[in-house]
Short mmCIF file of C-alpha atoms in Angstrom, two decimals:
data_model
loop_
_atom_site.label_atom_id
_atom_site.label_comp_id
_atom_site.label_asym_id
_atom_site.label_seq_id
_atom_site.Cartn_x
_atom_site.Cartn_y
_atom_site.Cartn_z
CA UNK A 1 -76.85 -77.39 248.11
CA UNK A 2 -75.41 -78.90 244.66
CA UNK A 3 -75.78 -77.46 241.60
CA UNK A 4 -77.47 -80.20 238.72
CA UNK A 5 -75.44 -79.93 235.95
CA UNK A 6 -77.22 -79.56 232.45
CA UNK A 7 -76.63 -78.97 229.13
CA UNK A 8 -78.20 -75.37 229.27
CA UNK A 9 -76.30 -74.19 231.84
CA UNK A 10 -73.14 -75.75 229.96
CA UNK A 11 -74.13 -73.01 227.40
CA UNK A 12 -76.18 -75.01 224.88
CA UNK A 13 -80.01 -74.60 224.78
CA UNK A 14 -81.59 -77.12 222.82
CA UNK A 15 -85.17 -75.90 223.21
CA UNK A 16 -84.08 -72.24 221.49
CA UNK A 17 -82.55 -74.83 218.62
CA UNK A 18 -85.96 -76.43 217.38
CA UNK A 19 -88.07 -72.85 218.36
CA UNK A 20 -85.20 -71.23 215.61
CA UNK A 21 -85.68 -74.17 213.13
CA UNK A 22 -89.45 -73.68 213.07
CA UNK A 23 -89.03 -70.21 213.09
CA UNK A 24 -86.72 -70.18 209.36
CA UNK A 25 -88.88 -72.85 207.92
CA UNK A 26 -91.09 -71.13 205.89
CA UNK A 27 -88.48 -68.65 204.55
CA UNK A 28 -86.32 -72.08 203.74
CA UNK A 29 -89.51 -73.61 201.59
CA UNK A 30 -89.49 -70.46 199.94
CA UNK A 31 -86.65 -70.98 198.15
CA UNK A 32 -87.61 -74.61 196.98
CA UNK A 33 -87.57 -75.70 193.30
CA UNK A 34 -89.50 -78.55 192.10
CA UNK A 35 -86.44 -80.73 192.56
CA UNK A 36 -86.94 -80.43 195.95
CA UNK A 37 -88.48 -83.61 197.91
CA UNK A 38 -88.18 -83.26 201.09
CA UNK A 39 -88.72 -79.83 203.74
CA UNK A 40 -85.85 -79.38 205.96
CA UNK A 41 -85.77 -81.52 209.54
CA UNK A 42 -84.86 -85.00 208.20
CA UNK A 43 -81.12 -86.15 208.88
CA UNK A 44 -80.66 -85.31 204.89
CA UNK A 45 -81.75 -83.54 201.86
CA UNK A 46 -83.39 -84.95 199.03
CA UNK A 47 -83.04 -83.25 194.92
CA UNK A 48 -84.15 -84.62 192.45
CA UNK A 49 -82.50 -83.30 189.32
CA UNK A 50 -83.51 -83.53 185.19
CA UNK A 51 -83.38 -81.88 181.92
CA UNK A 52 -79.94 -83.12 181.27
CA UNK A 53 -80.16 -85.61 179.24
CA UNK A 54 -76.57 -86.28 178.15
CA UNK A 55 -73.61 -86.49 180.65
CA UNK A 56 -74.50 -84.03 183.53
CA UNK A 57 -71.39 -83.22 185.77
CA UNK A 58 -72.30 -82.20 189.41
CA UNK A 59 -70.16 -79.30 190.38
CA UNK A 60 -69.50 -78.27 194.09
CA UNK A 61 -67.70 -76.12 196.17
CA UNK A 62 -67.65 -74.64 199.80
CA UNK A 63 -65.95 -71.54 201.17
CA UNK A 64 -66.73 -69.43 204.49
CA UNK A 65 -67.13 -65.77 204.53
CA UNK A 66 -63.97 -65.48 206.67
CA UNK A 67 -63.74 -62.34 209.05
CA UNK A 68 -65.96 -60.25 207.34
CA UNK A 69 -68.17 -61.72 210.22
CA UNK A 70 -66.49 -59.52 212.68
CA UNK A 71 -67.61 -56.36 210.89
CA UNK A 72 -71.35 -58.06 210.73
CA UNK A 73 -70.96 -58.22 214.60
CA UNK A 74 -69.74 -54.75 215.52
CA UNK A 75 -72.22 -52.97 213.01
CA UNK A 76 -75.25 -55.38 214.89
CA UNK A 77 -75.95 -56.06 210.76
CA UNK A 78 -76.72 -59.54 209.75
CA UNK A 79 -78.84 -59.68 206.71
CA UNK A 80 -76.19 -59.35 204.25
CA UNK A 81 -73.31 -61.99 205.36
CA UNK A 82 -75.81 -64.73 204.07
CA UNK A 83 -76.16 -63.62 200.61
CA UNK A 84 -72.54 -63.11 200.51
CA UNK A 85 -71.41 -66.42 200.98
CA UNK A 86 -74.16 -68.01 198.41
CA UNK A 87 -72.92 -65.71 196.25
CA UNK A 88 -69.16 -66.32 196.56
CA UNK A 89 -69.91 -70.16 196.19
CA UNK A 90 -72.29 -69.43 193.29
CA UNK A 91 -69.72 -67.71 191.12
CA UNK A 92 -67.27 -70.68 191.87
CA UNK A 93 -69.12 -73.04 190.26
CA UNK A 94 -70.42 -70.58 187.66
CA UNK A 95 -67.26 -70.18 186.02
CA UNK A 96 -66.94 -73.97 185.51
CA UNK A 97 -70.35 -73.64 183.40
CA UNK A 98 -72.60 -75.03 185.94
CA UNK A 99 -76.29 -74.13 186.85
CA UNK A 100 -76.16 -74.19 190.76
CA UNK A 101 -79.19 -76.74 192.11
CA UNK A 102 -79.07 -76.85 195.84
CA UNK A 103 -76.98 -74.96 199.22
CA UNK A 104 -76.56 -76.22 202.32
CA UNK A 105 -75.02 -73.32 205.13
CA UNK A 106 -73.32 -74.18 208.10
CA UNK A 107 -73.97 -71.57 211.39
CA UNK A 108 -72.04 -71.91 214.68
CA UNK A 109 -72.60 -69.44 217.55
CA UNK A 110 -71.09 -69.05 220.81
CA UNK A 111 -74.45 -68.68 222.04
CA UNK A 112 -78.03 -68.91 219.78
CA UNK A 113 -79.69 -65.93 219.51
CA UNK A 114 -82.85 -66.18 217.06
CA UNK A 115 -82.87 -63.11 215.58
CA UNK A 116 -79.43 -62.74 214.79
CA UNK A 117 -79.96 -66.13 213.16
CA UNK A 118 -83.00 -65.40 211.40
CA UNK A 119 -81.33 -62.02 209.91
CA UNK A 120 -78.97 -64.70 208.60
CA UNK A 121 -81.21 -66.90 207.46
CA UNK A 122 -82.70 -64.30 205.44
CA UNK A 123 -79.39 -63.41 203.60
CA UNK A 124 -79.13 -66.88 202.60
CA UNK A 125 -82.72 -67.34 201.57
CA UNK A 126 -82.55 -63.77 199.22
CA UNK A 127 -78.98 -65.11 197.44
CA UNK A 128 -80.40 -68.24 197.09
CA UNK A 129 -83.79 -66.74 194.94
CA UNK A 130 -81.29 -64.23 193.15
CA UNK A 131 -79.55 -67.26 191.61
CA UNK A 132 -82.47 -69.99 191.75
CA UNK A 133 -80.89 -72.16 193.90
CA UNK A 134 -82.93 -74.01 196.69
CA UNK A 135 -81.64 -73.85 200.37
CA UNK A 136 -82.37 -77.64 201.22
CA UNK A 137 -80.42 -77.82 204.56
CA UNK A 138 -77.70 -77.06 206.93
CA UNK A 139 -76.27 -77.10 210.66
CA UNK A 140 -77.21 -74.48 213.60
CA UNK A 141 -74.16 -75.59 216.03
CA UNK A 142 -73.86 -73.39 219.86
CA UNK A 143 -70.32 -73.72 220.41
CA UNK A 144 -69.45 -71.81 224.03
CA UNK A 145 -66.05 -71.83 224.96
CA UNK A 146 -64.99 -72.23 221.50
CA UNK A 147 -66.86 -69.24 220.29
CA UNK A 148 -67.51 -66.21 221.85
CA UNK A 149 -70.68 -65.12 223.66
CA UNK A 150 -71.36 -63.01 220.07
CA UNK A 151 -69.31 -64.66 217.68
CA UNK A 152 -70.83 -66.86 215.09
CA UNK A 153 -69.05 -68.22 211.79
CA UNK A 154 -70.61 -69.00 208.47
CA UNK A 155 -69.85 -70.85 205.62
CA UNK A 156 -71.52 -73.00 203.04
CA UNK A 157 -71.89 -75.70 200.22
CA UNK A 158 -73.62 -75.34 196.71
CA UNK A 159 -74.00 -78.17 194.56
CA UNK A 160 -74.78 -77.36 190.92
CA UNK A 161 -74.67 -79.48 187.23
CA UNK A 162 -72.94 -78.84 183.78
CA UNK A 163 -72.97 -80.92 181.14
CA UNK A 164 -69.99 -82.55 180.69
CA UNK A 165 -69.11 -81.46 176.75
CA UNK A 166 -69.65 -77.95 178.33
CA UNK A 167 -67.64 -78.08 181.46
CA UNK A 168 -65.44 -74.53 181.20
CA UNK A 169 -61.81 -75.11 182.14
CA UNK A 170 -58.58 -74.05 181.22
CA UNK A 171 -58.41 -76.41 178.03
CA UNK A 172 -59.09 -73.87 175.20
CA UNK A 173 -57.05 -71.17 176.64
CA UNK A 174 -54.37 -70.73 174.31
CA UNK A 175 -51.39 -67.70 173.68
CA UNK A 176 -52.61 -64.11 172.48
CA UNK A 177 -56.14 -65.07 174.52
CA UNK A 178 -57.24 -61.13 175.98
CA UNK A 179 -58.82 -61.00 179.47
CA UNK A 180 -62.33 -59.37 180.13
CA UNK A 181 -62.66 -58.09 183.85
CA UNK A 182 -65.91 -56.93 185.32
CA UNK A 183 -65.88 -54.86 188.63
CA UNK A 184 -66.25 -55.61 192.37
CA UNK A 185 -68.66 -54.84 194.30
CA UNK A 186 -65.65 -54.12 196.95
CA UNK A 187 -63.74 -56.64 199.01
CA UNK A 188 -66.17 -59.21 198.68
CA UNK A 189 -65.43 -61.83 200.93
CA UNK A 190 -61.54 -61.98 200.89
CA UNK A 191 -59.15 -59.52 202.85
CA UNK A 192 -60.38 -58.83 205.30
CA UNK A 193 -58.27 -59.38 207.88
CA UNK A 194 -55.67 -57.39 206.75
CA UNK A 195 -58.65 -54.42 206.30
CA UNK A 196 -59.65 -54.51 209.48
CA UNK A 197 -56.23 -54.22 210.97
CA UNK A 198 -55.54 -51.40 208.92
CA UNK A 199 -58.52 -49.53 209.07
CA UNK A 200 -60.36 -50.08 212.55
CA UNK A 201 -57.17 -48.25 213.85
CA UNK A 202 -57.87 -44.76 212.20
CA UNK A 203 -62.03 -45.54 211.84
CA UNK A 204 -64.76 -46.63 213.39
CA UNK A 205 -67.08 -48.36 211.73
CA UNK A 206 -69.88 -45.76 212.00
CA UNK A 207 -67.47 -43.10 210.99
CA UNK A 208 -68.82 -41.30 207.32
CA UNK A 209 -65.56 -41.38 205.08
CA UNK A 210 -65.99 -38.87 202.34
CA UNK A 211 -63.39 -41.05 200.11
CA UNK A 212 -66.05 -43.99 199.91
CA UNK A 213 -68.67 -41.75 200.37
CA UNK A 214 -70.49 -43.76 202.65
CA UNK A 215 -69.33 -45.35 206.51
CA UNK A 216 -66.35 -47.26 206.52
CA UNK A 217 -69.19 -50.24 207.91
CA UNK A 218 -71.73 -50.02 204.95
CA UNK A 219 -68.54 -49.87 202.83
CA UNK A 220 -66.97 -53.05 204.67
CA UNK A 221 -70.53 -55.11 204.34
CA UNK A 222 -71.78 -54.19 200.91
CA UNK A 223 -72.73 -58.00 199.15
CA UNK A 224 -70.34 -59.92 196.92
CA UNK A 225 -71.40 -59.78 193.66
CA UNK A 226 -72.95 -62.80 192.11
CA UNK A 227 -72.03 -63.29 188.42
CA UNK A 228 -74.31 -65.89 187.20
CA UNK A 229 -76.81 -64.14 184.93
CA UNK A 230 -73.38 -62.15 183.54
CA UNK A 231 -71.95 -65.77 182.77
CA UNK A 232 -74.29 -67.58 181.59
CA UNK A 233 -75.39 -64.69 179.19
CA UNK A 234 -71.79 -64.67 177.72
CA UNK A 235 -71.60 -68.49 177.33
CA UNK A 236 -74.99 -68.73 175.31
CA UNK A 237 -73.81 -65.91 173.10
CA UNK A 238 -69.67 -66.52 172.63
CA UNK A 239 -67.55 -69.01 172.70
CA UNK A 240 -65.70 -68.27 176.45
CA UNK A 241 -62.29 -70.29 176.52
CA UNK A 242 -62.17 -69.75 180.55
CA UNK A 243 -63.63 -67.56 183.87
CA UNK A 244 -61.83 -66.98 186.79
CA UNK A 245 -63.65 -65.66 189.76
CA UNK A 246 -61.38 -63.21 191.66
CA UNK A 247 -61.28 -64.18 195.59
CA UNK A 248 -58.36 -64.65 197.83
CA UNK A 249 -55.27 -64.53 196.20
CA UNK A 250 -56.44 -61.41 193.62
CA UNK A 251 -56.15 -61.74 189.85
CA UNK A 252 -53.24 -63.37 189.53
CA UNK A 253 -53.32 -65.93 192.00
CA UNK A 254 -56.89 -67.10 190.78
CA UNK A 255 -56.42 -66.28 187.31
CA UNK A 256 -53.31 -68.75 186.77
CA UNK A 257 -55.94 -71.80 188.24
CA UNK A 258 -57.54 -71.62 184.77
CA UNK A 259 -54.84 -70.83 182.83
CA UNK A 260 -52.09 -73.70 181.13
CA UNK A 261 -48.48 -74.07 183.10
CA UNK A 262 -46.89 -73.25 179.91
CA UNK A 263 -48.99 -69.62 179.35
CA UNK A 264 -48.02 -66.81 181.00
CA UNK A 265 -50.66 -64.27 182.14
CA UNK A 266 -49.78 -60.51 181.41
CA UNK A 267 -51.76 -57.60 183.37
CA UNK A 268 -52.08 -54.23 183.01
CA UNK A 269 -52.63 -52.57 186.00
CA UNK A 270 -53.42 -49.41 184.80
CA UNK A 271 -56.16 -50.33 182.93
CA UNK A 272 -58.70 -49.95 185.66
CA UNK A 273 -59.12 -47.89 188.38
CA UNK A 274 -59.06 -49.46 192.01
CA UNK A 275 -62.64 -49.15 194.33
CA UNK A 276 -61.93 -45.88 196.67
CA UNK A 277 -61.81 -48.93 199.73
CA UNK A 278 -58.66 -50.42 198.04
CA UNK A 279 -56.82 -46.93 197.98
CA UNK A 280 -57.52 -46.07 201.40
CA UNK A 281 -56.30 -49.37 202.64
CA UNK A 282 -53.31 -49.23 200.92
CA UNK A 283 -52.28 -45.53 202.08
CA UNK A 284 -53.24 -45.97 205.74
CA UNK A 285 -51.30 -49.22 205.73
CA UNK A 286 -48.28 -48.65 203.35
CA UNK A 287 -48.82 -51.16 201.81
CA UNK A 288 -46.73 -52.57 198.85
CA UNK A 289 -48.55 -52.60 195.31
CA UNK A 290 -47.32 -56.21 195.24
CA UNK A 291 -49.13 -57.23 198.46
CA UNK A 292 -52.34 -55.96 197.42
CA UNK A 293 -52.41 -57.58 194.25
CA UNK A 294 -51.71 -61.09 196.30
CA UNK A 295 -54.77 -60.15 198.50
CA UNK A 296 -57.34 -57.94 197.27
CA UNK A 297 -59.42 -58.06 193.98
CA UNK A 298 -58.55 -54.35 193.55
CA UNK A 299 -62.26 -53.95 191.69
CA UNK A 300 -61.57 -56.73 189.31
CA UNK A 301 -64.47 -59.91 190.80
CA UNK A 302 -64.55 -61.81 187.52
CA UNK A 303 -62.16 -62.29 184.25
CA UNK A 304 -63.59 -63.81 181.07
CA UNK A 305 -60.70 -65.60 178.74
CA UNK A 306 -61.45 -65.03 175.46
CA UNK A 307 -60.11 -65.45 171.97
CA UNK A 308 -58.44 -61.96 170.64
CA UNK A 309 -61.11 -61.62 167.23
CA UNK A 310 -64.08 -62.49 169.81
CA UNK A 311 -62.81 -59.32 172.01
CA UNK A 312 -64.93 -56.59 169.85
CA UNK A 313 -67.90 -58.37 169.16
CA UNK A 314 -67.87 -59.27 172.88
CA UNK A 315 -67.01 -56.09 173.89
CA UNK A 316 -70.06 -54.28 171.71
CA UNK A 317 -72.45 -56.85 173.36
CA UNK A 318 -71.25 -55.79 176.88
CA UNK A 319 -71.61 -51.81 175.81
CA UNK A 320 -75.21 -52.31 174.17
CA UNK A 321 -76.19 -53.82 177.62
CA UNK A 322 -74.79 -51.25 179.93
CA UNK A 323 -72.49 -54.18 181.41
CA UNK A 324 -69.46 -52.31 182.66
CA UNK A 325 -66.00 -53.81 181.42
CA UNK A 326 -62.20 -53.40 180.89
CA UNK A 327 -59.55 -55.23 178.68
CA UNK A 328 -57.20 -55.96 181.24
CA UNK A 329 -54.29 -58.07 180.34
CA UNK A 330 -53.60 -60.83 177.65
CA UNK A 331 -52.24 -64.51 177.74
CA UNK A 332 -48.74 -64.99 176.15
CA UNK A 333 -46.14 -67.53 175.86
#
């Protein structure tokens, strides 16, 4: 007898779509503000934004959370990968000066399975409150043969709104400028694939490593740092000539996106020490100093550009609230 063919047994299940949309609903509505007009199931989102009365600037920016995934997947942990990515695409748009107003995320499996989802759902839905953003939509996508059975990918879109006269970008940045970092939480959401190939060869992710003092898998999945509330409490209290946030490409290679073509941007390596992750990567791999510079944020996640007589007043606002910070490196000629 012949087989019907159907789109279930193609590998898609529609049904298990609209039982996991009802299912995230009411964590989604949780994180609604008031600009919020519509709940999530129409073919778009509606915002409604105010209180900017001037020239407001929307800001936006996507990004993935790359293979960092893959570590989500072998540990079976899926409540952090969410917040991650908001949090990545929050400090994007942060560092241009904007408040961020709305995300949208974008899930594809090789095969739906709610709870995974859901654990997902819930990272996105905490990094959204954190930085009072409203999750107002996205795609759930089953993808077999492209993905497999367990794979999923991530990624995501954040829209957020600056007033134009206070858009942050490399314009003020002039020579003798000093650079502010603040730590990592880790690798964030960048490197990883070069990690993994280093690491997963020597440890599993279960294994306790006494350097990191937790398992190379906690270690591997702790959350991106957001750096709103850091920003926006420098840019009310100091003139900031420039941010960069720190992702693929390390300090350098992000740093020189908000800095002039005719500046050059001096570091000084030594004037932090790298996460415990960073060193072990580098001496299991042999890997060049150079090379993890151009991938890895080495500890540094965000650099503030700031005039040279601002530096100790700055830096004596940073100490009196127990924000951890290093002078780092200078602009020059």
């Amino acid at each position: 007898m012949r087989m019907k063919s159907s789109y279930t047994s193609a590998g898609v299940n529609i049904s298990n779509g609209e039982t996991f949309v009802k299912q995230i609903k009411p964590l989604v509505k949780s994180t609604f503000s008031k600009g919020v007009l519509t709940g999530i199931g129409n073919f778009g989102a509606f915002y409604q934004f105010s209180n900017y009365k001037h020239n407001p600037v929307f800001v936006a920016s996507t990004d993935s959370v790359g293979t960092k995934v893959k570590i989500a997947i072998e540990c079976g942990k899926y409540d952090t990968v969410g917040e991650d990515i908001v949090n990545h695409c929050t400090n994007d748009i942060a560092v241009c000066g904007a408040n961020p107003l709305f995300f949208l995320d974008y899930l594809a499996f090789g095969k739906l399975r709610s709870r995974i989802a859901i654990d997902i759902v819930k990272g996105l839905v905490r990094g959204c409150k954190k930085n009072n953003c409203s999750l107002i939509g996205g795609e759930t996508a089953e993808m077999p043969g492209l993905y497999a059975e367990k794979d999923f990918d991530l990624a995501g879109t954040i829209v957020g709104v600056v007033e134009k006269a206070k858009i942050i970008d490399k314009k003020n940045v002039k020579s003798t400028d000093v650079l502010i970092g603040f730590p990592s939480s880790g690798l964030h959401t960048n490197g990883y694939s070069l990690a993994r190939k280093v690491l997963l060869k020597k440890f599993k992710l279960s294994q306790y490593v006494s350097s990191l003092r937790t398992t190379l898998g906690d270690e591997l999945l702790k959350v991106h740092r957001s750096y709103l509330r850091l920003i926006q409490n420098l840019i009310k209290r100091f003139e900031i000539n420039s941010f960069s946030h720190i992702t693929g490409g390390g300090v350098i290679g992000n740093t020189k996106r908000v800095v002039p073509e005719n500046l050059k941007i001096k570091i000084n390596w030594d004037s932090w020490r790298w996460n415990p992750i960073f060193k072990l990567i580098k001496e299991e791999g042999k890997i060049s100093d150079t090379e993890m510079r151009n991938v890895f944020n080495l500890g540094i996640g965000l650099i503030a550009i700031v005039k040279k007589n601002e530096t100790s007043r700055i830096s004596a606002y940073l100490d009196r609230i127990k924000e951890k910070h290093h002078i780092i490196g200078e602009i020059t000629k």
